[in-house]
CSV table of C-alpha atoms in Angstrom, one decimal:
chain,number,residue,atom,x,y,z
A,1,MET,CA,35.2,-19.4,3.6
A,2,ILE,CA,35.0,-23.2,3.8
A,3,ARG,CA,35.3,-23.6,0.1
A,4,GLU,CA,38.4,-21.3,0.0
A,5,PHE,CA,39.9,-23.4,2.8
A,6,ILE,CA,39.3,-26.6,0.8
A,7,GLU,CA,40.8,-25.2,-2.4
A,8,ARG,CA,43.8,-23.8,-0.5
A,9,TRP,CA,44.7,-27.2,1.0
A,10,LYS,CA,43.6,-29.6,-1.7
A,11,ASN,CA,46.4,-31.9,-2.8
A,12,CYS,CA,49.0,-30.2,-0.7
A,13,GLY,CA,50.4,-30.2,2.9
A,14,ASP,CA,53.9,-30.8,4.3
A,15,GLU,CA,54.1,-32.1,7.9
A,16,LYS,CA,57.1,-30.0,8.9
A,17,SER,CA,56.2,-26.7,7.3
A,18,ASP,CA,52.4,-26.6,7.1
A,19,THR,CA,51.0,-28.2,10.2
A,20,GLN,CA,50.6,-25.0,12.3
A,21,LYS,CA,49.3,-22.9,9.5
A,22,PHE,CA,46.8,-25.6,8.5
A,23,TRP,CA,45.4,-26.1,12.0
A,24,LEU,CA,45.2,-22.4,12.8
A,25,GLU,CA,43.3,-21.8,9.6
A,26,LEU,CA,41.0,-24.8,10.2
A,27,LEU,CA,40.1,-23.6,13.7
A,28,HIS,CA,39.4,-20.1,12.4
A,29,ASP,CA,37.7,-20.8,9.1
A,30,ILE,CA,35.9,-24.1,9.8
A,31,CYS,CA,35.3,-24.0,13.6
A,32,GLU,CA,34.9,-20.2,13.7
A,33,SER,CA,37.3,-19.7,16.6
A,34,GLU,CA,38.3,-16.0,16.8
A,35,ASN,CA,41.6,-16.8,18.6
A,36,PRO,CA,42.7,-20.2,17.5
A,37,GLY,CA,46.3,-19.5,18.6
A,38,GLU,CA,45.1,-19.4,22.2
A,39,LEU,CA,43.3,-22.8,21.9
A,40,ILE,CA,45.9,-25.1,20.4
A,41,GLU,CA,49.4,-26.0,21.5
A,42,PHE,CA,52.0,-27.1,19.0
A,43,GLU,CA,55.0,-29.4,19.6
A,44,LYS,CA,53.9,-30.3,23.1
A,45,ARG,CA,56.8,-31.9,24.9
A,46,ILE,CA,56.4,-35.4,26.3
A,47,GLN,CA,58.9,-37.7,28.0
A,48,LEU,CA,58.8,-41.2,26.7
A,49,ASN,CA,62.1,-43.2,27.0
A,50,HIS,CA,63.3,-40.1,25.2
A,51,VAL,CA,62.0,-36.6,24.7
A,52,SER,CA,59.4,-36.4,22.0
A,53,PHE,CA,56.8,-34.0,20.8
A,54,ILE,CA,53.0,-34.2,20.2
A,55,ASP,CA,52.2,-32.4,16.9
A,56,ALA,CA,49.3,-30.5,18.4
A,57,TYR,CA,47.1,-30.6,21.5
A,58,ILE,CA,43.9,-28.7,22.4
A,59,PRO,CA,43.6,-28.6,26.2
A,60,GLU,CA,40.0,-27.4,26.5
A,61,THR,CA,38.5,-30.2,24.5
A,62,ARG,CA,41.4,-32.7,25.2
A,63,VAL,CA,42.1,-33.4,21.5
A,64,LEU,CA,45.5,-34.9,20.6
A,65,ILE,CA,46.5,-34.4,17.0
A,66,GLU,CA,49.0,-36.6,15.1
A,67,GLN,CA,49.8,-34.8,11.8
A,68,LYS,CA,51.2,-36.6,8.8
A,69,GLY,CA,52.2,-35.4,5.3
A,70,MET,CA,49.7,-35.3,2.4
A,71,ASN,CA,50.9,-38.6,0.8
A,72,ILE,CA,51.0,-40.7,4.0
A,73,ASN,CA,48.5,-43.5,4.3
A,74,LEU,CA,47.0,-43.1,7.8
A,75,ASP,CA,46.5,-46.8,8.3
A,76,THR,CA,50.0,-47.9,7.3
A,77,PRO,CA,52.6,-48.7,10.1
A,78,ALA,CA,56.0,-47.0,10.0
A,79,THR,CA,59.3,-47.5,11.8
A,80,GLN,CA,59.8,-45.2,14.8
A,81,SER,CA,63.0,-43.7,16.0
A,82,ASP,CA,63.3,-46.4,18.7
A,83,GLY,CA,62.9,-49.2,16.1
A,84,SER,CA,59.3,-50.0,16.9
A,85,THR,CA,56.7,-50.2,14.1
A,86,LEU,CA,53.4,-48.2,14.7
A,87,THR,CA,50.5,-46.9,12.8
A,88,PRO,CA,49.9,-43.1,13.2
A,89,PHE,CA,47.1,-44.0,15.6
A,90,GLY,CA,49.5,-46.3,17.5
A,91,GLN,CA,52.0,-43.5,17.7
A,92,ALA,CA,49.4,-41.1,19.1
A,93,LYS,CA,48.1,-43.7,21.5
A,94,ARG,CA,51.6,-44.2,22.9
A,95,TYR,CA,51.9,-40.4,23.5
A,96,SER,CA,48.5,-40.5,25.2
A,97,ASP,CA,49.6,-43.3,27.6
A,98,TRP,CA,52.5,-41.1,28.8
A,99,LEU,CA,50.3,-38.0,29.5
A,100,PRO,CA,49.0,-37.2,33.0
A,101,ASP,CA,45.5,-38.5,33.7
A,102,SER,CA,44.2,-34.9,33.6
A,103,GLU,CA,45.5,-34.6,30.0
A,104,HIS,CA,44.5,-37.9,28.6
A,105,PRO,CA,42.8,-37.2,25.3
A,106,ARG,CA,39.1,-37.6,24.8
A,107,TRP,CA,39.8,-37.5,21.1
A,108,ILE,CA,42.7,-38.5,19.0
A,109,VAL,CA,42.7,-37.0,15.5
A,110,ILE,CA,45.0,-38.4,12.8
A,111,CYS,CA,45.4,-36.2,9.8
A,112,ASN,CA,47.2,-36.0,6.5
A,113,PHE,CA,45.7,-32.7,5.3
A,114,GLN,CA,43.2,-34.5,3.1
A,115,GLU,CA,41.6,-36.8,5.7
A,116,PHE,CA,40.8,-36.6,9.4
A,117,HIS,CA,40.5,-39.9,11.2
A,118,VAL,CA,38.7,-39.1,14.5
A,119,HIS,CA,39.1,-41.7,17.3
A,120,ASP,CA,36.7,-41.4,20.2
A,121,MET,CA,38.8,-42.6,23.2
A,122,GLU,CA,35.7,-43.4,25.1
A,123,PHE,CA,35.6,-46.4,22.7
A,124,PRO,CA,39.2,-47.0,21.7
A,125,LYS,CA,38.5,-50.2,19.9
A,126,ALA,CA,35.9,-48.7,17.6
A,127,PRO,CA,36.9,-47.7,14.0
A,128,PRO,CA,37.5,-44.0,13.5
A,129,GLU,CA,35.1,-41.6,11.9
A,130,ILE,CA,36.6,-40.4,8.7
A,131,ILE,CA,36.1,-36.8,7.6
A,132,ARG,CA,37.5,-35.8,4.2
A,133,LEU,CA,38.7,-32.3,3.3
A,134,GLU,CA,36.7,-32.3,0.1
A,135,ASP,CA,33.5,-32.9,2.1
A,136,LEU,CA,33.9,-30.1,4.6
A,137,GLU,CA,31.2,-27.9,3.0
A,138,SER,CA,28.6,-30.4,4.2
A,139,ASP,CA,30.6,-31.9,7.1
A,140,ALA,CA,32.1,-28.9,8.8
A,141,ARG,CA,30.0,-29.3,11.9
A,142,LYS,CA,31.6,-32.7,12.5
A,143,LEU,CA,34.7,-30.8,13.5
A,144,LEU,CA,33.1,-28.5,16.1
A,145,PHE,CA,34.0,-30.9,18.9
A,146,LEU,CA,37.6,-29.6,18.4
A,147,VAL,CA,36.5,-26.3,20.1
A,148,ASN,CA,33.3,-27.1,21.9
A,149,PRO,CA,33.2,-30.0,24.3
A,150,LYS,CA,29.4,-30.0,24.2
A,151,ALA,CA,29.1,-30.1,20.4
A,152,ALA,CA,27.6,-33.2,18.8
A,153,THR,CA,30.2,-35.8,18.0
A,154,PRO,CA,31.0,-36.8,14.4
A,155,LYS,CA,29.3,-40.1,15.0
A,156,GLU,CA,26.1,-38.4,16.3
A,157,ILE,CA,26.0,-36.1,13.3
A,158,ARG,CA,26.5,-39.0,10.9
A,159,GLU,CA,23.8,-41.0,12.6
A,160,LEU,CA,21.4,-38.0,12.4
A,161,GLN,CA,22.1,-37.5,8.7
A,162,ILE,CA,21.6,-41.2,8.0
A,163,SER,CA,18.5,-41.4,10.0
A,164,GLU,CA,16.9,-38.4,8.3
A,165,GLN,CA,17.7,-40.1,4.9
A,166,ALA,CA,16.2,-43.3,6.2
A,167,GLY,CA,13.1,-41.5,7.3
A,168,GLU,CA,12.5,-40.2,3.8
A,169,LEU,CA,12.9,-43.7,2.4
A,170,VAL,CA,10.5,-45.2,4.9
A,171,GLY,CA,7.9,-42.5,4.1
A,172,LYS,CA,8.3,-43.2,0.4
A,173,LEU,CA,7.9,-47.0,1.0
A,174,TYR,CA,4.9,-46.4,3.2
A,175,ASP,CA,3.1,-44.3,0.7
A,176,SER,CA,3.9,-46.7,-2.1
A,177,LEU,CA,2.8,-49.8,-0.2
A,178,LEU,CA,-0.4,-48.1,0.9
A,179,THR,CA,-1.6,-48.1,-2.7
A,180,CYS,CA,-1.3,-51.9,-2.8
A,181,TYR,CA,-4.1,-52.4,-0.2
A,182,THR,CA,-7.7,-53.0,-1.3
A,183,ASP,CA,-9.0,-50.9,1.5
A,184,PRO,CA,-6.1,-48.7,2.6
A,185,ASN,CA,-8.1,-46.7,5.1
A,186,SER,CA,-9.4,-49.6,7.2
A,187,PRO,CA,-7.8,-50.0,10.7
A,188,GLU,CA,-6.7,-53.6,9.8
A,189,SER,CA,-4.8,-52.5,6.7
A,190,GLN,CA,-3.2,-49.5,8.5
A,191,ARG,CA,-2.1,-51.8,11.3
A,192,SER,CA,-0.8,-54.4,8.9
A,193,LEU,CA,1.1,-51.8,6.9
A,194,ASN,CA,2.8,-50.5,10.0
A,195,ILE,CA,4.0,-53.9,11.0
A,196,LEU,CA,5.1,-54.7,7.5
A,197,CYS,CA,7.2,-51.5,7.4
A,198,VAL,CA,8.8,-52.3,10.7
A,199,ARG,CA,9.7,-55.8,9.6
A,200,ILE,CA,11.1,-54.7,6.2
A,201,VAL,CA,13.4,-52.1,7.8
A,202,PHE,CA,14.6,-54.6,10.4
A,203,LEU,CA,15.5,-57.0,7.6
A,204,LEU,CA,17.4,-54.3,5.8
A,205,TYR,CA,19.2,-53.4,9.0
A,206,ALA,CA,20.0,-57.0,9.7
A,207,GLU,CA,21.7,-57.6,6.3
A,208,ASP,CA,23.7,-54.4,6.5
A,209,SER,CA,24.8,-54.7,10.2
A,210,GLY,CA,26.1,-58.2,10.1
A,211,LEU,CA,23.2,-59.9,11.8
A,212,PHE,CA,22.4,-61.7,8.5
A,213,LYS,CA,24.8,-62.4,5.6
A,214,LYS,CA,25.5,-59.3,3.6
A,215,GLY,CA,22.7,-58.8,1.1
A,216,GLN,CA,20.8,-61.9,2.3
A,217,PHE,CA,17.3,-60.2,2.3
A,218,HIS,CA,18.0,-58.4,-0.9
A,219,ASP,CA,19.1,-61.5,-2.8
A,220,TYR,CA,16.1,-63.4,-1.5
A,221,ILE,CA,13.4,-60.9,-2.4
A,222,LEU,CA,15.1,-60.2,-5.8
A,223,ALA,CA,15.0,-64.0,-6.6
A,224,HIS,CA,11.3,-64.1,-5.8
A,225,LYS,CA,10.2,-60.7,-7.1
A,226,ASP,CA,7.5,-62.3,-9.3
A,227,SER,CA,5.9,-63.8,-6.2
A,228,SER,CA,7.0,-61.3,-3.5
A,229,ARG,CA,3.8,-61.6,-1.4
A,230,ARG,CA,4.3,-65.3,-0.9
A,231,ALA,CA,8.0,-64.9,-0.5
A,232,LEU,CA,7.5,-62.4,2.4
A,233,MET,CA,4.9,-64.6,4.0
A,234,ASP,CA,7.2,-67.6,3.9
A,235,LEU,CA,10.1,-65.6,5.2
A,236,PHE,CA,8.2,-64.1,8.1
A,237,THR,CA,7.2,-67.6,9.1
A,238,VAL,CA,10.7,-69.0,8.9
A,239,LEU,CA,12.2,-66.1,10.9
A,240,SER,CA,9.8,-67.0,13.8
A,241,GLN,CA,10.8,-70.7,13.8
A,242,GLU,CA,13.8,-72.4,15.4
A,243,THR,CA,15.8,-74.3,12.9
A,244,ASN,CA,14.8,-77.7,14.2
A,245,ASP,CA,11.1,-76.8,13.9
A,246,ARG,CA,11.3,-75.8,10.3
A,247,ASP,CA,10.1,-77.8,7.3
A,248,LYS,CA,13.1,-79.9,6.4
A,249,TYR,CA,12.2,-79.6,2.7
A,250,LEU,CA,12.4,-75.8,2.7
A,251,ASP,CA,14.3,-74.1,-0.1
A,252,ASP,CA,17.9,-73.5,0.7
A,253,ASP,CA,17.6,-69.7,0.6
A,254,LEU,CA,14.9,-69.7,3.2
A,255,MET,CA,16.6,-72.3,5.5
A,256,ALA,CA,19.7,-70.1,5.4
A,257,PHE,CA,18.0,-67.3,7.4
A,258,PRO,CA,18.7,-67.5,11.2
A,259,TYR,CA,16.0,-67.8,13.8
A,260,VAL,CA,15.0,-64.2,14.9
A,261,ASN,CA,12.1,-64.6,17.3
A,262,GLY,CA,11.6,-61.8,19.8
A,263,GLY,CA,8.0,-61.4,18.8
A,264,LEU,CA,8.9,-59.2,15.7
A,265,PHE,CA,7.8,-61.9,13.2
A,266,GLU,CA,5.5,-63.9,15.5
A,267,GLU,CA,2.1,-62.5,14.5
A,268,VAL,CA,0.9,-64.3,11.4
A,269,ASP,CA,-2.5,-62.6,10.8
A,270,ILE,CA,-1.3,-59.5,9.2
A,271,GLU,CA,-2.6,-58.4,5.8
A,272,ILE,CA,0.2,-58.5,3.1
A,273,PRO,CA,-0.9,-57.2,-0.3
A,274,GLN,CA,0.6,-58.1,-3.7
A,275,ILE,CA,3.8,-56.1,-4.0
A,276,LYS,CA,4.9,-55.3,-7.5
A,277,GLY,CA,6.3,-52.4,-9.6
A,278,GLN,CA,7.3,-49.3,-7.7
A,279,PRO,CA,7.0,-50.6,-4.1
A,280,LEU,CA,9.2,-53.6,-5.0
A,281,ASP,CA,11.7,-51.3,-6.8
A,282,ILE,CA,11.9,-49.1,-3.7
A,283,ILE,CA,12.7,-52.1,-1.5
A,284,ILE,CA,15.3,-53.7,-3.8
A,285,HIS,CA,17.0,-50.8,-5.4
A,286,GLU,CA,16.6,-47.7,-3.2
A,287,MET,CA,16.4,-49.2,0.3
A,288,SER,CA,18.7,-52.2,-0.1
A,289,GLU,CA,21.1,-51.5,-2.9
A,290,GLY,CA,21.2,-47.7,-2.4
A,291,PHE,CA,21.3,-47.3,1.3
A,292,ASP,CA,23.4,-48.6,4.3
A,293,TRP,CA,21.1,-49.1,7.3
A,294,SER,CA,23.8,-50.1,9.7
A,295,GLY,CA,24.5,-46.5,10.7
A,296,ILE,CA,21.0,-45.4,11.8
A,297,SER,CA,20.6,-44.2,15.3
A,298,PRO,CA,18.2,-46.4,17.3
A,299,THR,CA,17.3,-43.4,19.4
A,300,ILE,CA,16.1,-41.5,16.3
A,301,PHE,CA,14.4,-44.7,15.1
A,302,GLY,CA,11.1,-43.5,16.4
A,303,ALA,CA,11.3,-40.3,14.4
A,304,ILE,CA,12.0,-42.3,11.3
A,305,PHE,CA,8.8,-44.3,11.7
A,306,GLU,CA,6.7,-41.4,12.9
A,307,SER,CA,7.4,-39.9,9.5
A,308,THR,CA,5.2,-42.7,8.0
A,309,LEU,CA,2.2,-41.6,10.1
A,310,ARG,CA,-0.1,-38.9,8.8
A,311,GLU,CA,0.4,-35.5,10.4
A,312,GLY,CA,-3.2,-35.7,11.7
A,313,THR,CA,-2.5,-39.0,13.5
A,314,ARG,CA,0.7,-37.6,15.1
A,315,ARG,CA,-1.1,-34.5,16.4
A,316,GLU,CA,-4.1,-36.6,17.5
A,317,ASN,CA,-2.0,-38.8,19.7
A,318,GLY,CA,0.4,-36.1,20.9
A,319,MET,CA,3.3,-37.8,19.1
A,320,HIS,CA,6.6,-35.9,18.5
A,321,TYR,CA,10.3,-36.5,18.5
A,322,THR,CA,12.4,-35.5,21.4
A,323,THR,CA,16.0,-34.8,20.5
A,324,ILE,CA,18.9,-36.7,22.0
A,325,GLU,CA,20.1,-33.5,23.6
A,326,ASN,CA,16.8,-33.0,25.3
A,327,ILE,CA,16.6,-36.6,26.4
A,328,HIS,CA,19.9,-36.1,28.2
A,329,ARG,CA,18.6,-33.0,29.9
A,330,VAL,CA,16.2,-35.4,31.7
A,331,ILE,CA,18.3,-38.5,32.2
A,332,ASP,CA,21.6,-36.9,33.0
A,333,PRO,CA,20.6,-35.1,36.2
A,334,LEU,CA,18.1,-37.9,37.1
A,335,PHE,CA,20.7,-40.7,37.2
A,336,MET,CA,23.5,-40.7,34.5
A,337,ASN,CA,25.6,-37.9,36.1
A,338,GLU,CA,25.5,-39.8,39.4
A,339,LEU,CA,26.3,-43.1,37.8
A,340,THR,CA,29.2,-41.6,35.8
A,341,ALA,CA,30.6,-39.9,38.9
A,342,THR,CA,30.5,-43.2,40.7
A,343,PHE,CA,32.5,-44.9,37.9
A,344,ASN,CA,35.1,-42.1,38.0
A,345,LYS,CA,35.4,-42.5,41.8
A,346,LEU,CA,35.8,-46.3,41.6
A,347,ARG,CA,37.7,-46.8,38.4
A,348,ASN,CA,40.9,-47.7,40.2
A,349,ASN,CA,39.3,-50.0,42.8
A,350,HIS,CA,38.5,-53.2,40.8
A,351,THR,CA,36.6,-54.9,43.6
A,352,LYS,CA,34.2,-52.1,44.0
A,353,LEU,CA,34.0,-51.5,40.3
A,354,LYS,CA,32.9,-55.1,39.7
A,355,ALA,CA,30.2,-54.6,42.3
A,356,PHE,CA,29.1,-51.4,40.6
A,357,ARG,CA,28.9,-53.1,37.3
A,358,LYS,CA,26.6,-55.8,38.8
A,359,GLU,CA,24.5,-53.0,40.3
A,360,LEU,CA,23.9,-51.5,36.9
A,361,THR,CA,22.2,-54.8,35.9
A,362,THR,CA,19.7,-54.4,38.7
A,363,LEU,CA,18.4,-51.0,37.7
A,364,LYS,CA,14.9,-50.8,36.1
A,365,PHE,CA,13.6,-47.9,34.0
A,366,PHE,CA,10.0,-47.1,33.3
A,367,ASP,CA,8.6,-44.6,30.7
A,368,PRO,CA,4.7,-44.5,31.1
A,369,ALA,CA,4.2,-42.7,27.8
A,370,CYS,CA,7.1,-44.1,25.9
A,371,GLY,CA,6.0,-43.4,22.3
A,372,SER,CA,8.6,-44.9,20.0
A,373,GLY,CA,11.0,-45.6,22.8
A,374,ASN,CA,13.4,-42.7,22.5
A,375,PHE,CA,14.0,-42.2,26.2
A,376,LEU,CA,14.3,-46.0,26.9
A,377,THR,CA,16.6,-46.5,23.9
A,378,GLU,CA,19.0,-43.6,24.8
A,379,THR,CA,19.1,-44.7,28.4
A,380,TYR,CA,20.0,-48.2,27.3
A,381,LEU,CA,22.8,-46.9,25.1
A,382,SER,CA,24.1,-44.6,27.8
A,383,LEU,CA,24.2,-47.5,30.4
A,384,CYS,CA,25.9,-49.7,27.9
A,385,ARG,CA,28.6,-47.1,27.1
A,386,LEU,CA,29.2,-46.7,30.8
A,387,GLU,CA,29.5,-50.5,31.1
A,388,ILE,CA,32.0,-50.5,28.3
A,389,LYS,CA,34.1,-48.0,30.2
A,390,ILE,CA,34.0,-50.4,33.2
A,391,VAL,CA,34.9,-53.4,31.1
A,392,ASN,CA,37.9,-51.5,29.7
A,393,ALA,CA,39.0,-50.4,33.2
A,394,LEU,CA,38.7,-53.9,34.5
A,395,GLY,CA,40.3,-55.6,31.4
A,396,GLU,CA,37.4,-58.1,31.4
A,397,LEU,CA,35.9,-60.0,28.5
A,398,PRO,CA,34.0,-57.7,26.1
A,399,LEU,CA,30.5,-58.9,27.0
A,400,LEU,CA,27.5,-56.7,28.0
A,401,SER,CA,25.6,-57.4,31.2
A,402,VAL,CA,23.2,-54.5,30.9
A,403,SER,CA,20.0,-55.8,29.2
A,404,ILE,CA,17.1,-54.4,27.3
A,405,GLU,CA,14.9,-56.4,29.7
A,406,GLN,CA,15.6,-53.8,32.3
A,407,PHE,CA,13.3,-51.3,30.4
A,408,TYR,CA,9.6,-50.9,30.7
A,409,GLY,CA,7.1,-48.8,28.8
A,410,LEU,CA,3.4,-48.1,28.2
A,411,GLU,CA,2.2,-46.6,24.9
A,412,ILE,CA,-1.3,-46.2,23.6
A,413,ASN,CA,-0.3,-46.6,19.9
A,414,ASN,CA,0.4,-50.2,18.9
A,415,PHE,CA,2.6,-49.2,16.0
A,416,ALA,CA,4.8,-47.1,18.3
A,417,VAL,CA,5.0,-50.2,20.6
A,418,ALA,CA,6.4,-52.2,17.8
A,419,VAL,CA,8.9,-49.5,16.9
A,420,ALA,CA,10.1,-49.1,20.5
A,421,LYS,CA,10.8,-52.8,20.8
A,422,THR,CA,12.6,-52.8,17.4
A,423,ALA,CA,14.7,-49.7,18.4
A,424,LEU,CA,15.9,-51.5,21.5
A,425,TRP,CA,16.8,-54.6,19.5
A,426,ILE,CA,18.8,-52.5,17.1
A,427,ALA,CA,20.5,-50.7,20.1
A,428,ASN,CA,21.4,-54.1,21.5
A,429,ILE,CA,23.0,-55.1,18.2
A,430,GLN,CA,24.9,-51.9,17.9
A,431,MET,CA,26.2,-52.1,21.5
A,432,SER,CA,27.3,-55.7,21.1
A,433,LYS,CA,29.3,-54.7,18.1
A,434,GLU,CA,30.7,-51.6,19.9
A,435,ILE,CA,32.0,-53.6,22.9
A,436,ASN,CA,33.4,-56.3,20.7
A,437,PRO,CA,34.0,-55.3,17.0
A,438,LYS,CA,35.0,-58.9,16.2
A,439,ALA,CA,31.8,-60.3,17.6
A,440,VAL,CA,29.7,-62.6,15.3
A,441,LEU,CA,26.4,-60.8,15.7
A,442,GLU,CA,24.2,-63.7,14.7
A,443,LYS,CA,25.6,-65.7,17.7
A,444,GLU,CA,25.7,-62.7,20.1
A,445,CYS,CA,22.3,-61.2,19.4
A,446,LEU,CA,20.0,-63.9,18.0
A,447,PRO,CA,17.5,-64.9,18.8
A,448,LEU,CA,16.3,-61.5,19.8
A,449,LYS,CA,15.4,-61.1,23.5
A,450,LYS,CA,11.7,-61.4,23.9
A,451,PHE,CA,10.3,-58.7,26.1
A,452,ASP,CA,6.6,-58.6,25.1
A,453,HIS,CA,5.6,-58.0,28.7
A,454,ASN,CA,8.0,-55.0,29.2
A,455,ILE,CA,6.6,-52.6,26.6
A,456,ILE,CA,2.9,-52.9,26.0
A,457,GLU,CA,0.0,-51.1,24.4
A,458,ALA,CA,-2.0,-49.4,27.1
A,459,ASN,CA,-3.5,-46.1,28.1
A,460,ALA,CA,-1.2,-44.8,30.9
A,461,ILE,CA,-4.0,-42.8,32.4
A,462,THR,CA,-6.4,-45.7,32.9
A,463,TYR,CA,-4.0,-48.6,33.2
A,464,ASP,CA,-2.7,-49.8,36.6
A,465,TRP,CA,1.1,-49.4,36.2
A,466,SER,CA,1.8,-51.9,38.9
A,467,GLU,CA,0.5,-54.7,36.6
A,468,LEU,CA,3.4,-54.0,34.3
A,469,VAL,CA,6.2,-53.6,36.9
A,470,LYS,CA,6.0,-53.4,40.7
A,471,PRO,CA,6.7,-50.0,42.1
A,472,ALA,CA,9.4,-51.3,44.5
A,473,GLN,CA,11.3,-52.7,41.5
A,474,VAL,CA,11.4,-49.4,39.5
A,475,SER,CA,14.6,-47.5,39.9
A,476,TYR,CA,13.6,-44.5,37.8
A,477,ILE,CA,10.5,-43.2,36.1
A,478,MET,CA,11.2,-40.9,33.2
A,479,GLY,CA,10.0,-39.6,29.8
A,480,ASN,CA,8.2,-36.8,28.1
A,481,PRO,CA,4.5,-37.3,28.3
A,482,PRO,CA,2.5,-36.3,25.2
A,483,PHE,CA,0.5,-33.1,25.4
A,484,VAL,CA,-2.6,-32.8,23.2
A,485,GLY,CA,-4.1,-29.4,23.0
A,486,HIS,CA,-7.8,-29.2,23.8
A,487,GLN,CA,-8.6,-28.1,20.2
A,488,TRP,CA,-7.3,-31.5,18.9
A,489,ARG,CA,-8.6,-33.8,21.6
A,490,ASN,CA,-11.1,-36.5,20.8
A,491,LYS,CA,-13.9,-37.6,23.2
A,492,GLN,CA,-11.8,-40.4,24.7
A,493,GLN,CA,-8.9,-38.0,25.4
A,494,ASN,CA,-11.2,-35.5,27.0
A,495,ASP,CA,-12.7,-38.2,29.2
A,496,ASP,CA,-9.2,-39.3,30.1
A,497,MET,CA,-8.2,-35.8,31.1
A,498,LYS,CA,-11.2,-35.4,33.3
A,499,LEU,CA,-10.3,-38.8,34.9
A,500,ALA,CA,-6.7,-37.7,35.5
A,501,PHE,CA,-7.5,-34.2,36.9
A,502,HIS,CA,-10.8,-34.8,38.6
A,503,ASP,CA,-9.5,-33.6,42.0
A,504,LEU,CA,-8.0,-30.3,40.6
């Protein structure tokens, strides 16, 4: 049915005669709505300085649709009937501004039959998600938000797809690098390999996201591929040094890297093998040239790296990935629903809204079995998105006050600790860009915030939590503690279970 829809509308579509037929068919064939005519309103009247009409509006999901003809460029401004010049999105935004508050769109969709530009009005300054007619066989679920307010957003779906692809690449790199070690089964080699993978992926993310110059890591490692081991060792050293502390005779390509810090490149005693042949090709060609890391989801970041661990290791430590949906089943009723309701109540009272924004920066969150940081990262993202709403309501400077330093975690696996910290750093970079798309990320986000004392390697059963953060300072304790079935527990885990449940 989807293929027939694509073929039917490929290279055709007239705004005047085809809009209603197109959208009714799309809602039925793509979104599987049995009664699309009951969902969507066409030619919705709106009073500007003159009577005008919104092409289509879906009340249940608050979607405003601005339809254009097949040959119309959706980014090009056009002269309106009142003499103003607006892009199709600007035109739709003007309609939105004249709607009652209860009908303000959550989504604005600009369409020319061949492309859908989906604007999330929670983040009106962010670029739209672009969905193409020709890709609907794989991307149909990205349009389910049209009929289901609880459906994953196009951005969430895209992040999941990218993150799954990234996981496959990381697993491939891990397996390839493992063969470079003299003693790949030793704890020292395993730990070093984990750290090396985290660092390489961060560098790939940094050059794609705007934290570094585009292709900076790629060009550096390609130029030194015949001595890649030494090149990586030198780069890791430089990234942990402030510019003024560096050797003034460094090569220009090394000196050009910014100071990163944050603890990610601080440890020097890791084992780095000779990297040649396939591992180097994977880094240069598949991971750098062939993949864009800027779109990965930091919340799914843990799952990406857990894919590099052996299945036995995951099972032994009770490690598993909790979906974003399930994370929200915990954090929404625990605090996000209440915080969102407070914002909605105060959004027109700027004095109280400013105080509420300040209050958000005082909250502290603790996950005593944080794994790769999924709960902490998704909570940070949710708080930042709430703060962005506050900033937009107040019309204040686009700067984040919520900080990753408000988050604490314990985790028994040292690799997961490194991943959790890196996921929060990536989340901070993404939110800085989301609140201010014009931000120079190197200035906004570097050096990385150092929070070595916030997320630490420790056994949550035997460790005194108050040594990490005082109980009176913690606003919320959350998470999904790992469960290890008795048939897979080792002696230490059995002893821990007896210690935890000795009174039962």
